[in-house]
Coordinates of N, CA and C in Angstrom, one line a residue:
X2 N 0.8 -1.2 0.0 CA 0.0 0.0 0.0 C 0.9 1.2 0.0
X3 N 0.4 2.3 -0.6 CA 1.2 3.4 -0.5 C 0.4 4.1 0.2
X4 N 1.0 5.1 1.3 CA 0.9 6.2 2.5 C 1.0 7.2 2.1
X5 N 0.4 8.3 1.8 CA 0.1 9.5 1.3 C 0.3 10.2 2.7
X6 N 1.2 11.1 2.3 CA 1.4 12.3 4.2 C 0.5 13.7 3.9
X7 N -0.1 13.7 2.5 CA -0.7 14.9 2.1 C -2.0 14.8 1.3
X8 N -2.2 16.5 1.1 CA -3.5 16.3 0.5 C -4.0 15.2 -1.0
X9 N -3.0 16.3 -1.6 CA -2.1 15.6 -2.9 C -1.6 14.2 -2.8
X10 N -1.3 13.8 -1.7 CA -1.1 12.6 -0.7 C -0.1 11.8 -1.6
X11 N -0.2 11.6 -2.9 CA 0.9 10.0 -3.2 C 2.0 10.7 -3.4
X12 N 2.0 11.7 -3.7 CA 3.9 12.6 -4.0 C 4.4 12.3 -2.9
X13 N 3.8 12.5 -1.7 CA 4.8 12.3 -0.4 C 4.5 11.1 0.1
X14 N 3.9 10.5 -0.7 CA 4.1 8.9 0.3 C 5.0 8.1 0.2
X15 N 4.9 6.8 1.0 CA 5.7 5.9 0.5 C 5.1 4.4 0.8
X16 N 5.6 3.5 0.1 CA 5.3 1.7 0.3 C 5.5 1.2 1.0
X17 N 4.3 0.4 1.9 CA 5.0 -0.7 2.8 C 3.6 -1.7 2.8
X18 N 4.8 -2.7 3.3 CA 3.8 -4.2 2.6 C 2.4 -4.3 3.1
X19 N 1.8 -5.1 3.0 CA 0.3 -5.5 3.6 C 0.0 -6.8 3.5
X20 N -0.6 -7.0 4.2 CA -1.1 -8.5 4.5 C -1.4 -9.5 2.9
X21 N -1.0 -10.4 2.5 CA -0.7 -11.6 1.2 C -2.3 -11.6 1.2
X22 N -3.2 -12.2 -0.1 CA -3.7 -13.0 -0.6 C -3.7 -14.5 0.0
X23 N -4.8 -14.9 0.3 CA -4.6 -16.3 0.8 C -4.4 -17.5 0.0
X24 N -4.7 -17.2 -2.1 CA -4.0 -18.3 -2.6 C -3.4 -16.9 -4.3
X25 N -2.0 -17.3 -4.9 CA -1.7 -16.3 -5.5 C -1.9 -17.0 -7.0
X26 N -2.4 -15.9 -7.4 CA -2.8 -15.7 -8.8 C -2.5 -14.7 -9.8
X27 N -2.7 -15.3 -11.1 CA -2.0 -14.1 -11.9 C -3.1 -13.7 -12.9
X28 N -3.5 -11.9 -12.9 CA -4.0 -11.5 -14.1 C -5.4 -11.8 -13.4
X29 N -5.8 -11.3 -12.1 CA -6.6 -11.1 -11.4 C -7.0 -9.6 -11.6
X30 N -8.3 -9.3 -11.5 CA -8.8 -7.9 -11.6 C -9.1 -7.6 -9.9
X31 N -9.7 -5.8 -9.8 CA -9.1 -5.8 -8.4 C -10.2 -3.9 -8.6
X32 N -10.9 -4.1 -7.6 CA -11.5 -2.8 -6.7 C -11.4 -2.4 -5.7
X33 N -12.2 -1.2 -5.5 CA -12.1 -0.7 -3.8 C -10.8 -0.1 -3.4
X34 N -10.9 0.2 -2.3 CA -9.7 1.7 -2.1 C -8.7 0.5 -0.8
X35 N -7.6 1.1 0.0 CA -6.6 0.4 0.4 C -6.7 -0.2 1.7
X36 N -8.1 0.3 2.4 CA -8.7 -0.2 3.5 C -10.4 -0.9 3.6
X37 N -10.6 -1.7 2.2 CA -12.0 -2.0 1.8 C -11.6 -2.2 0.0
X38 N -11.2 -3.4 0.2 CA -10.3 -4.0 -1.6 C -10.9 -5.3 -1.8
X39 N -10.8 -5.6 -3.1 CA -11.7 -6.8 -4.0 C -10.3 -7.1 -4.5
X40 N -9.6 -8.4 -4.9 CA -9.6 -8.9 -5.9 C -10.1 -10.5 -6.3
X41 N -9.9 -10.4 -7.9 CA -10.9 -11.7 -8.3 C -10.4 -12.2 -9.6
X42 N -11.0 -13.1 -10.1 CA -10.5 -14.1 -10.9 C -9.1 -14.4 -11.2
X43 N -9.0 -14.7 -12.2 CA -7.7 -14.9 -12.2 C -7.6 -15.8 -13.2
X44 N -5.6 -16.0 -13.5 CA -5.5 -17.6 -14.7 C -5.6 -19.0 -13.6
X45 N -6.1 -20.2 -14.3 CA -6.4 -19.7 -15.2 C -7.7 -19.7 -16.2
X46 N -8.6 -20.2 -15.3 CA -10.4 -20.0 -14.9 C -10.9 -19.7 -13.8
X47 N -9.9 -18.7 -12.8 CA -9.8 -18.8 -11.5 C -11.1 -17.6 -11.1
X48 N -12.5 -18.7 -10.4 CA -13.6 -17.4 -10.1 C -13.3 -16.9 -8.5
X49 N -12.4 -17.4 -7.8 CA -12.2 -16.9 -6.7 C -12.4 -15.3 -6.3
X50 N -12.9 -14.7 -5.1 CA -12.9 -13.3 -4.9 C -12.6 -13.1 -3.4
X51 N -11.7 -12.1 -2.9 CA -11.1 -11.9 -2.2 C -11.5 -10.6 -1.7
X52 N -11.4 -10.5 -0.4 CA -11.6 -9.2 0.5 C -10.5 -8.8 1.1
X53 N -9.9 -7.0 1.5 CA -9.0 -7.0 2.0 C -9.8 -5.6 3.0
X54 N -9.6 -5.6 4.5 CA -10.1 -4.9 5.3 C -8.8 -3.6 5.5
X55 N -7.7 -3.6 4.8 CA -6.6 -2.6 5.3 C -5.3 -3.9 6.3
X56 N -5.8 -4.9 6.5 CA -4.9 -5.5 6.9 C -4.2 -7.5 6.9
X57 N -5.8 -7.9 6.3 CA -6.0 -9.4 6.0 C -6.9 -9.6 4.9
X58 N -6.7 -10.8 3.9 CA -7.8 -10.6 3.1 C -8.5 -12.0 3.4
X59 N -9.5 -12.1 2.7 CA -10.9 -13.1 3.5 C -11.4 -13.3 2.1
X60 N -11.4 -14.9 1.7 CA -12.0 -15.3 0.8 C -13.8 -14.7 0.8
X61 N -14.7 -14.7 -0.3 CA -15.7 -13.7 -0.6 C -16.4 -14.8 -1.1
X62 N -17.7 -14.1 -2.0 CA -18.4 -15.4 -2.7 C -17.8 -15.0 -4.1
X63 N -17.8 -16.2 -4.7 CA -17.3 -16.3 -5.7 C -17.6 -15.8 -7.2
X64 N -17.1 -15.3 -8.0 CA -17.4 -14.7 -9.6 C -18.4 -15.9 -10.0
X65 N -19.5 -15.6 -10.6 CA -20.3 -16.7 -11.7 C -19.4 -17.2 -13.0
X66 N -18.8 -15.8 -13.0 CA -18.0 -16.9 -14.1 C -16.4 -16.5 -14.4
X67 N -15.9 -17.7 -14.2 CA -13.9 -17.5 -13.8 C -13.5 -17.2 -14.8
X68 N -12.6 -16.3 -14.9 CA -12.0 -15.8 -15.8 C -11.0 -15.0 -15.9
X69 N -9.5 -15.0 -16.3 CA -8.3 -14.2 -16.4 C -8.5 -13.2 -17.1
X70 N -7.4 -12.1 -17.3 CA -7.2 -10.6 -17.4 C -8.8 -9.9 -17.6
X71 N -9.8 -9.7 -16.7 CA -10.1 -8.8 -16.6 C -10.2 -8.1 -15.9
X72 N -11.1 -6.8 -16.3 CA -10.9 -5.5 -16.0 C -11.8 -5.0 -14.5
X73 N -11.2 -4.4 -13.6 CA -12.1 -4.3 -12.7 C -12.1 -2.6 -12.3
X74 N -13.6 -2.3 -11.1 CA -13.2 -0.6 -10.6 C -14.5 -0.8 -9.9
X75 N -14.4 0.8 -9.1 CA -15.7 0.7 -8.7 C -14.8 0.7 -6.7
X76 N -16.2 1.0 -6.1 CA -15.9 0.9 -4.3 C -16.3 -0.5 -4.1
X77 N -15.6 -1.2 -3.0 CA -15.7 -2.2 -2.3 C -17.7 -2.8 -2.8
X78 N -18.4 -1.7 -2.1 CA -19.8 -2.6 -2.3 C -20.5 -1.6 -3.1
X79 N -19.5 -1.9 -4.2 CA -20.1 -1.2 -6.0 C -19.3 -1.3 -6.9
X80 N -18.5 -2.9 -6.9 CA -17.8 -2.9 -7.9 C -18.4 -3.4 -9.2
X81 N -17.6 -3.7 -9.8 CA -17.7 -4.1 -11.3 C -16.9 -5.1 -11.9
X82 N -17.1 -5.7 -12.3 CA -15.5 -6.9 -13.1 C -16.3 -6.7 -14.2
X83 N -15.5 -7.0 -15.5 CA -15.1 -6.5 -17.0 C -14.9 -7.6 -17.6
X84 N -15.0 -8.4 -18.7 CA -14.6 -8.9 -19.7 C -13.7 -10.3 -19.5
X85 N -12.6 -10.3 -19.8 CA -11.8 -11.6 -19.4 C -10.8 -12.0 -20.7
X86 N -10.5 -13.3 -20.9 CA -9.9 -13.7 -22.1 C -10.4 -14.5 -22.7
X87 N -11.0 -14.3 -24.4 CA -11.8 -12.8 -24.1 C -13.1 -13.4 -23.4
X88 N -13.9 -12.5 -23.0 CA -14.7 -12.5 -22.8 C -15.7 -11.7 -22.8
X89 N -16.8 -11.7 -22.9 CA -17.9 -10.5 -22.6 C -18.3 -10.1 -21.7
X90 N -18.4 -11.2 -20.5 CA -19.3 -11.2 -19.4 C -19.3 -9.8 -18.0
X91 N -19.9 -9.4 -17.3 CA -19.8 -8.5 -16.4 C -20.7 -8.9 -15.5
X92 N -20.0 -8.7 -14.5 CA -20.9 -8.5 -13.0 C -20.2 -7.6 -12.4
X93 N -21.4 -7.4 -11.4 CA -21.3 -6.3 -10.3 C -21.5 -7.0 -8.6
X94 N -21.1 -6.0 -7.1 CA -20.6 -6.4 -6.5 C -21.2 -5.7 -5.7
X95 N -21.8 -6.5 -4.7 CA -22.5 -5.3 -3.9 C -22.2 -5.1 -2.4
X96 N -20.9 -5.7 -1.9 CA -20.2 -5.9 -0.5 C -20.9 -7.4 -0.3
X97 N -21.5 -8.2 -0.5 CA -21.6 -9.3 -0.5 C -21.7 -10.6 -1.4
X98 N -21.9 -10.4 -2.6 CA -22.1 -11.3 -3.8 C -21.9 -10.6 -5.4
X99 N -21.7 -11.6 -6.6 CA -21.2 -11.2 -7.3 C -22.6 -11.4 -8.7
X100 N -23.4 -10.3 -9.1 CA -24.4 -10.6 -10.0 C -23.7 -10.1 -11.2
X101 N -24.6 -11.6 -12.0 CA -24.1 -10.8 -13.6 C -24.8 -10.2 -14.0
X102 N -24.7 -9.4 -15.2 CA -25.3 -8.2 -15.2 C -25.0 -8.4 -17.2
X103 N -25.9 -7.1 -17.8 CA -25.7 -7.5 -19.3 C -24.1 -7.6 -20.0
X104 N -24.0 -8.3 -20.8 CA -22.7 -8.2 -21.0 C -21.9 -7.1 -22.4
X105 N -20.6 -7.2 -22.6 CA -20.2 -6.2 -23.5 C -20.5 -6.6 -24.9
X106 N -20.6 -5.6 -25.7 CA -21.1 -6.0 -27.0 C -20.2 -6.5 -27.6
X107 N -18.4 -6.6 -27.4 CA -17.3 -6.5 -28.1 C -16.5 -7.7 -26.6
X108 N -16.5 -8.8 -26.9 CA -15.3 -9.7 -26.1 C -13.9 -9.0 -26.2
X109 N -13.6 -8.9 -24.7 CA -12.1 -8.8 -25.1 C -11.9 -8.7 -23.3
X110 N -10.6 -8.8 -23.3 CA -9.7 -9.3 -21.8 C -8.3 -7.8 -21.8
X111 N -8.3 -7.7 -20.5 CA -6.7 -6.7 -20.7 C -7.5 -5.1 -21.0
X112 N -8.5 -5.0 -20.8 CA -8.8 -3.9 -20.9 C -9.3 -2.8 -19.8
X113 N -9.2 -1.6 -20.4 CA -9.3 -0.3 -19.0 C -10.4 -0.3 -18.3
X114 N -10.8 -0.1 -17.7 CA -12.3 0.0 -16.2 C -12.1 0.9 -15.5
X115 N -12.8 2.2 -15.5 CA -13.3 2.7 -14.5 C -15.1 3.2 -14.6
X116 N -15.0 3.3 -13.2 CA -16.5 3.7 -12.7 C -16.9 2.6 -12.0
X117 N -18.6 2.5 -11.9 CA -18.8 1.4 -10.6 C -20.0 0.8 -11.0
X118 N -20.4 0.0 -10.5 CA -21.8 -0.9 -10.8 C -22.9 -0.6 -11.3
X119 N -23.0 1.1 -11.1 CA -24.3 1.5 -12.1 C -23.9 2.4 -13.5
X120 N -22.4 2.4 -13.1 CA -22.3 3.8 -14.7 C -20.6 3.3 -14.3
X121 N -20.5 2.7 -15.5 CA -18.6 2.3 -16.0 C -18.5 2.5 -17.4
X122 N -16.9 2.5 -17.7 CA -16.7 2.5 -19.1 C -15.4 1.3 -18.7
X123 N -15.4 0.6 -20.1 CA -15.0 -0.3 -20.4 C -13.8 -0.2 -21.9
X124 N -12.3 0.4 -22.0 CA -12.1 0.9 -22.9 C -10.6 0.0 -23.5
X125 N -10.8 -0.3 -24.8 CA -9.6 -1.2 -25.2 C -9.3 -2.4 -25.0
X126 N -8.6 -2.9 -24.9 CA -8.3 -4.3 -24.4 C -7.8 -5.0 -25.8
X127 N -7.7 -6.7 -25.8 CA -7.1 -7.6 -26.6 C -7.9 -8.5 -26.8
X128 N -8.5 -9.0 -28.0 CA -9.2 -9.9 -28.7 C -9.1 -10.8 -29.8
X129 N -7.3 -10.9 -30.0 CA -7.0 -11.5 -31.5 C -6.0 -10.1 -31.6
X130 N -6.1 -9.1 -31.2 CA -5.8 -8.1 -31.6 C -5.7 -6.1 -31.0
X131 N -4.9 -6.0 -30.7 CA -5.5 -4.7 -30.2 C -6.5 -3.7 -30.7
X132 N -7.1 -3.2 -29.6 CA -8.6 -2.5 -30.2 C -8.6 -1.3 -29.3
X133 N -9.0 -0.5 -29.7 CA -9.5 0.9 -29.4 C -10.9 0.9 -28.5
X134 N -11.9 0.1 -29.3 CA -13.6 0.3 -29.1 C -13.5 0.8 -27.3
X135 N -14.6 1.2 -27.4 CA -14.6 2.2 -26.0 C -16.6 1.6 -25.6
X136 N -16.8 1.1 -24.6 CA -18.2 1.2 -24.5 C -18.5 1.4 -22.8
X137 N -20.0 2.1 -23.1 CA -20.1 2.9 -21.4 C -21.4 2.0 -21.0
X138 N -21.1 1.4 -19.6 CA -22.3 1.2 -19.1 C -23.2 2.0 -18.2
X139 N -24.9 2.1 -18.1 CA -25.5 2.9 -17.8 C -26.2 2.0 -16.2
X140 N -26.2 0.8 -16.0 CA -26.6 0.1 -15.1 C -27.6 -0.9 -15.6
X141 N -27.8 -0.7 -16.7 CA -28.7 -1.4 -17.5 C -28.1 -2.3 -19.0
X142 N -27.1 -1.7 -19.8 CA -26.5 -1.7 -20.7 C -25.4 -1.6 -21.4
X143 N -24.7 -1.6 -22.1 CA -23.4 -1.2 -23.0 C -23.9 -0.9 -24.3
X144 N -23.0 0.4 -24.2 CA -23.2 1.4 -25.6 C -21.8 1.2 -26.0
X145 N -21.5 1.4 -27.3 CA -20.3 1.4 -27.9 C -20.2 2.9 -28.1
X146 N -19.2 3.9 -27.3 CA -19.0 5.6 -27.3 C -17.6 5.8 -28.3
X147 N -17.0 6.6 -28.0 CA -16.1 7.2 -28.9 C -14.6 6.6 -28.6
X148 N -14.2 5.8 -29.4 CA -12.8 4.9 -29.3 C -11.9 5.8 -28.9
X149 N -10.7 4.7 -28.1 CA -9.4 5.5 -28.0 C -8.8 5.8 -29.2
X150 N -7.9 7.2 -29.1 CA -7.4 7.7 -30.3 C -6.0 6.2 -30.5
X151 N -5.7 5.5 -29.6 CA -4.4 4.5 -30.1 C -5.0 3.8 -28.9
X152 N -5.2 2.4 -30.6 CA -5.5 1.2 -29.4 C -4.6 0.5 -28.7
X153 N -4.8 -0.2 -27.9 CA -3.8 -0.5 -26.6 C -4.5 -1.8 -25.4
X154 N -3.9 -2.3 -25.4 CA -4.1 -3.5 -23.9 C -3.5 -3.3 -22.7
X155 N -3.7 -3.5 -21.4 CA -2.8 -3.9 -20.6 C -2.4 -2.2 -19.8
X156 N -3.5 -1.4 -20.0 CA -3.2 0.1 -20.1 C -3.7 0.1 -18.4
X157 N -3.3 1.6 -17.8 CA -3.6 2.0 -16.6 C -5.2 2.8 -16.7
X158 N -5.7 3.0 -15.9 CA -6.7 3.3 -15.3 C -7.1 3.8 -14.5
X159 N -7.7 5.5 -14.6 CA -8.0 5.9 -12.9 C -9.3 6.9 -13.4
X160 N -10.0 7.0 -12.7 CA -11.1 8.1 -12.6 C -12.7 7.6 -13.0
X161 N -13.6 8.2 -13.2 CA -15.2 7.3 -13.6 C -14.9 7.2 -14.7
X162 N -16.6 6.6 -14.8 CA -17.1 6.8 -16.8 C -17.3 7.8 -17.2
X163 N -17.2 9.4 -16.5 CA -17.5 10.7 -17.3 C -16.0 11.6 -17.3
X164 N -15.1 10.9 -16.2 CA -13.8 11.0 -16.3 C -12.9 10.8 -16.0
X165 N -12.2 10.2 -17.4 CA -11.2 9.1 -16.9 C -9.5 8.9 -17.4
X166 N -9.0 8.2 -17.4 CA -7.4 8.4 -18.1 C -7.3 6.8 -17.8
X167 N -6.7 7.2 -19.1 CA -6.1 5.6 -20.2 C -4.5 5.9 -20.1
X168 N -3.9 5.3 -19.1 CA -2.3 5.4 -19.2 C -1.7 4.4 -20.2
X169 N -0.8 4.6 -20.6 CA -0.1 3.8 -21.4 C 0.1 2.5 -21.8
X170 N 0.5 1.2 -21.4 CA 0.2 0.0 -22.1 C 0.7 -0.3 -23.5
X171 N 0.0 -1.7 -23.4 CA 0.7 -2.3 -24.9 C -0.3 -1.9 -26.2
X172 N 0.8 -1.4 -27.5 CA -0.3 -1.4 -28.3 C 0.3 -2.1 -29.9
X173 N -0.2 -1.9 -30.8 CA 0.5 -3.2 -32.0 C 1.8 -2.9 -32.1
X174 N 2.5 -1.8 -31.9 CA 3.8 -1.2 -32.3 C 5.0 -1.2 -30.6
X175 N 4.5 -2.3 -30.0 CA 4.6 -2.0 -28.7 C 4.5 -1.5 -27.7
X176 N 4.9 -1.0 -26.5 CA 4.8 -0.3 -25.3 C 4.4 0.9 -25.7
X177 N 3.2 1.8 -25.4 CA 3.1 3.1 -25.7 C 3.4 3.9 -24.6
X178 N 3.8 5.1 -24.4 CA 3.7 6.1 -24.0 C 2.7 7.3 -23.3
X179 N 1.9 7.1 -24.3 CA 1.0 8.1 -24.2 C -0.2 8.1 -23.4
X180 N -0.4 9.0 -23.0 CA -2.1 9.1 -22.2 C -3.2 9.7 -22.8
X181 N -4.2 9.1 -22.6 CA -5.5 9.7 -22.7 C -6.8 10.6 -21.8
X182 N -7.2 11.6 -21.9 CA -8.1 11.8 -21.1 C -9.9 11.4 -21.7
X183 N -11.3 11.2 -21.1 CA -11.9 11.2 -21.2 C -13.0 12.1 -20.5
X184 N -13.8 12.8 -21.4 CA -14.6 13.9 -20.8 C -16.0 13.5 -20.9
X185 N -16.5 12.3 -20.9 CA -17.8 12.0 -21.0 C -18.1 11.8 -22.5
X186 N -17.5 12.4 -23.6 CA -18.0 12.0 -24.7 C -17.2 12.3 -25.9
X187 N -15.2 12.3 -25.7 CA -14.3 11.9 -26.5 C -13.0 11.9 -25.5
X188 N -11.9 11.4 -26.3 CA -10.8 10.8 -25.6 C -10.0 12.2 -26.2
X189 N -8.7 13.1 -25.2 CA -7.9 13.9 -25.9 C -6.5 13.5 -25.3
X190 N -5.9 13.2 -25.8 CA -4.1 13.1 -25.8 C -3.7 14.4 -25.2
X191 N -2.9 14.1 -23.2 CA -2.5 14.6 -22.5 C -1.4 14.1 -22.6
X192 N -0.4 14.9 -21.3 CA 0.8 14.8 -21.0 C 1.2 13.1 -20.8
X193 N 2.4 12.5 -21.3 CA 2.7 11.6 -21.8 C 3.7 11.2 -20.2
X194 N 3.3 9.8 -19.4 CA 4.1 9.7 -18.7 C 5.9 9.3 -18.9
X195 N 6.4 9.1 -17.5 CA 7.7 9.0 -18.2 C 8.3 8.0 -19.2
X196 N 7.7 6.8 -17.8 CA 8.0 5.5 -18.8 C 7.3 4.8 -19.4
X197 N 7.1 4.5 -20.4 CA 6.1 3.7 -20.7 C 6.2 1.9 -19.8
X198 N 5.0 1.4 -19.9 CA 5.1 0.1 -19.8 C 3.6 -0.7 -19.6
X199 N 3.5 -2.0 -19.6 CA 2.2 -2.5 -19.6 C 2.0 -3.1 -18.3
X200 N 1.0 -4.0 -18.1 CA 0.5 -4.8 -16.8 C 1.1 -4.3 -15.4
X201 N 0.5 -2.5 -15.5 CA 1.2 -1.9 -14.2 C -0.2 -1.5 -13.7
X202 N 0.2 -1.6 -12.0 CA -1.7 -0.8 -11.2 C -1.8 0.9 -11.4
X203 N -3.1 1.2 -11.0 CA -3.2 2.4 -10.9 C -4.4 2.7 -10.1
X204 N -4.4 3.8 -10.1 CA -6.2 4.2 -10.0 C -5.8 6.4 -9.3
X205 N -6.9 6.4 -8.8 CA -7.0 7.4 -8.4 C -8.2 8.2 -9.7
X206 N -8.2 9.6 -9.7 CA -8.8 10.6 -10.6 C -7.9 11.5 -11.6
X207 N -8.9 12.0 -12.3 CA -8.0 13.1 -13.5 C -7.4 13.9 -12.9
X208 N -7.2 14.2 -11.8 CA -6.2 15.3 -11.4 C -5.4 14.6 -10.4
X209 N -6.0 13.3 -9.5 CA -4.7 13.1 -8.7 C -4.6 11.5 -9.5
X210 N -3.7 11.4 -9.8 CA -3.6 9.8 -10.4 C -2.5 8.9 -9.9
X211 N -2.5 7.8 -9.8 CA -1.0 7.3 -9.5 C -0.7 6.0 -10.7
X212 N 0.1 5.6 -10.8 CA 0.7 4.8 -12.6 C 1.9 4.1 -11.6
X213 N 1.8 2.6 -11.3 CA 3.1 1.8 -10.1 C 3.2 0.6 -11.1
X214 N 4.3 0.1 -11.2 CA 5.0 -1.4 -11.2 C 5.0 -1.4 -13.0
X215 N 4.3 -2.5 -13.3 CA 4.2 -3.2 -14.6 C 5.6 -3.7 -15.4
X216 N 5.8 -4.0 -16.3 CA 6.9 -4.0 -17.1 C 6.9 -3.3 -18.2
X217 N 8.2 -3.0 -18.8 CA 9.3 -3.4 -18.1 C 10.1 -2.9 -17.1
X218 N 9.6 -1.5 -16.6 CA 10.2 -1.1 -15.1 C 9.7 -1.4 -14.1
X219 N 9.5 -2.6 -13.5 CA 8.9 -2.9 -12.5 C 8.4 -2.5 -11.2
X220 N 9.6 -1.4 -10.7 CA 9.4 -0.6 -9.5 C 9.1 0.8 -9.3
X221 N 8.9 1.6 -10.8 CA 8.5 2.4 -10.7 C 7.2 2.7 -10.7
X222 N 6.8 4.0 -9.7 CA 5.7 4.9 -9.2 C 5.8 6.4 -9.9
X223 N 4.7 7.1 -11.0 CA 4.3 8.3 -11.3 C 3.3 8.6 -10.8
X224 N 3.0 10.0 -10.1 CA 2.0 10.5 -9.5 C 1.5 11.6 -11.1
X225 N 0.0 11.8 -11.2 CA -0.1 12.6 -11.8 C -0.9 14.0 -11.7
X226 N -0.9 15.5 -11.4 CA -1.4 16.2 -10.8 C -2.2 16.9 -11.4
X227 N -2.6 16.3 -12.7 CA -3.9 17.2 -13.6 C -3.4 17.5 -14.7
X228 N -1.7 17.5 -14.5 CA -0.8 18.6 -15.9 C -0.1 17.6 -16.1
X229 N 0.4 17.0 -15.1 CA 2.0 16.4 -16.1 C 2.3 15.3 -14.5
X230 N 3.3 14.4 -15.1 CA 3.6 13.4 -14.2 C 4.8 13.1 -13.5
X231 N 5.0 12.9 -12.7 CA 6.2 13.1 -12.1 C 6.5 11.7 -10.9
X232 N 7.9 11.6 -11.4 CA 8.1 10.0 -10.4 C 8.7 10.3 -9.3
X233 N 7.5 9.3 -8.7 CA 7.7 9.2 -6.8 C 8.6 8.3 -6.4
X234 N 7.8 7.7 -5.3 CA 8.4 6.5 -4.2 C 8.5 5.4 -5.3
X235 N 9.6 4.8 -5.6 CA 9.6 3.1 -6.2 C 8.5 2.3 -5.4

């Protein structure tokens, strides 16, 4: 977990461990903030779901349906899980059980998520191929809205469905660079973090964001403050 000492909070923080997973998995999706956390499925049909209170995590009820790299967001009792490999499927999370709900119009795994169980967007990901398609859910449905301007897999994530950022990730030409912002109804090319890389966490909002780990720099942490990004705590 990272420790924020400020308002701005991740610039001055720093890492220190927290309580394991009680069985380890790869390419598990993951909600909820650092004291009230989800994660779930996994490779490599793994529907398992996990609780973390800020200090131990506690097996949960399980996904309806198991599945690796997808996408997850959303609070503790309002998440969301995304898609898979590939997949379509989605459910939502209500602090106690995992309902499915309608699925994406477009299968695909590795892709961006933010927002929460009644209004998410679901943007990019890998299906045979990298893809751009961008679609929003309303609590009821998926709409296909306005594509990323560079498609990409494996990208970062932070903010809702009316505002969000697409950090960098894999795209056909490899590792991109570049970020995206969303305003509710197009994507615009922002300040470009430092390093590029893919299968790294994130989360936070359009003005405070954080971009940690992935490859191929494993240990690096960028905080981002609305303008431009700057590297923290490894």
């Amino acid at each position: 977990a990272l420790k924020g000492t400020t308002a701005g909070g991740a610039a001055a923080g720093t890492w220190s461990s927290g309580g394991n997973l009680n069985s380890a998995y790869a390419y598990t999706g993951g909600a909820g903030t650092q004291g009230a956390a989800l994660s779930f499925g996994g490779y490599p049909n793994i529907a398992t779901s996990e609780s973390y209170n800020g200090t131990s995590w506690t097996e949960t009820n399980d996904l309806n349906t198991g599945r690796p790299q997808l996408g997850g967001s959303g609070a503790y009792t309002a998440a969301i899980a995304v898609g898979g490999q590939p997949s379509t499927a989605a459910e939502t999370f209500n602090g106690t059980s995992w309902t499915s709900v309608p699925s994406l119009a477009t299968a695909r795994g590795r892709s961006g998520v933010t927002g929460n169980s009644s209004s998410a967007l679901c943007a990019g990901g890998y299906n045979g191929s990298y893809i751009g398609i961008n679609e929003k859910y309303d609590g009821s449905s998926w709409t296909e809205v306005t594509n990323l301007n560079t498609n990409r897999a494996n990208q970062g994530s932070a903010g809702t469905s009316t505002a969000a950022l697409t950090i960098s990730g894999n795209g056909r030409s490899g590792v991109v660079v570049d970020v995206e912002q969303w305003d509710g109804s197009s994507w615009t090319e922002i300040a470009n973090v430092n390093r590029a890389r893919g299968n790294a966490g994130s989360g936070g909002t359009v003005t405070t964001a954080l971009f940690f780990g992935g490859e191929p720099s494993g240990e690096n942490t960028e905080y981002y403050d609305g303008t431009s990004w700057t590297e923290v705590a490894n």
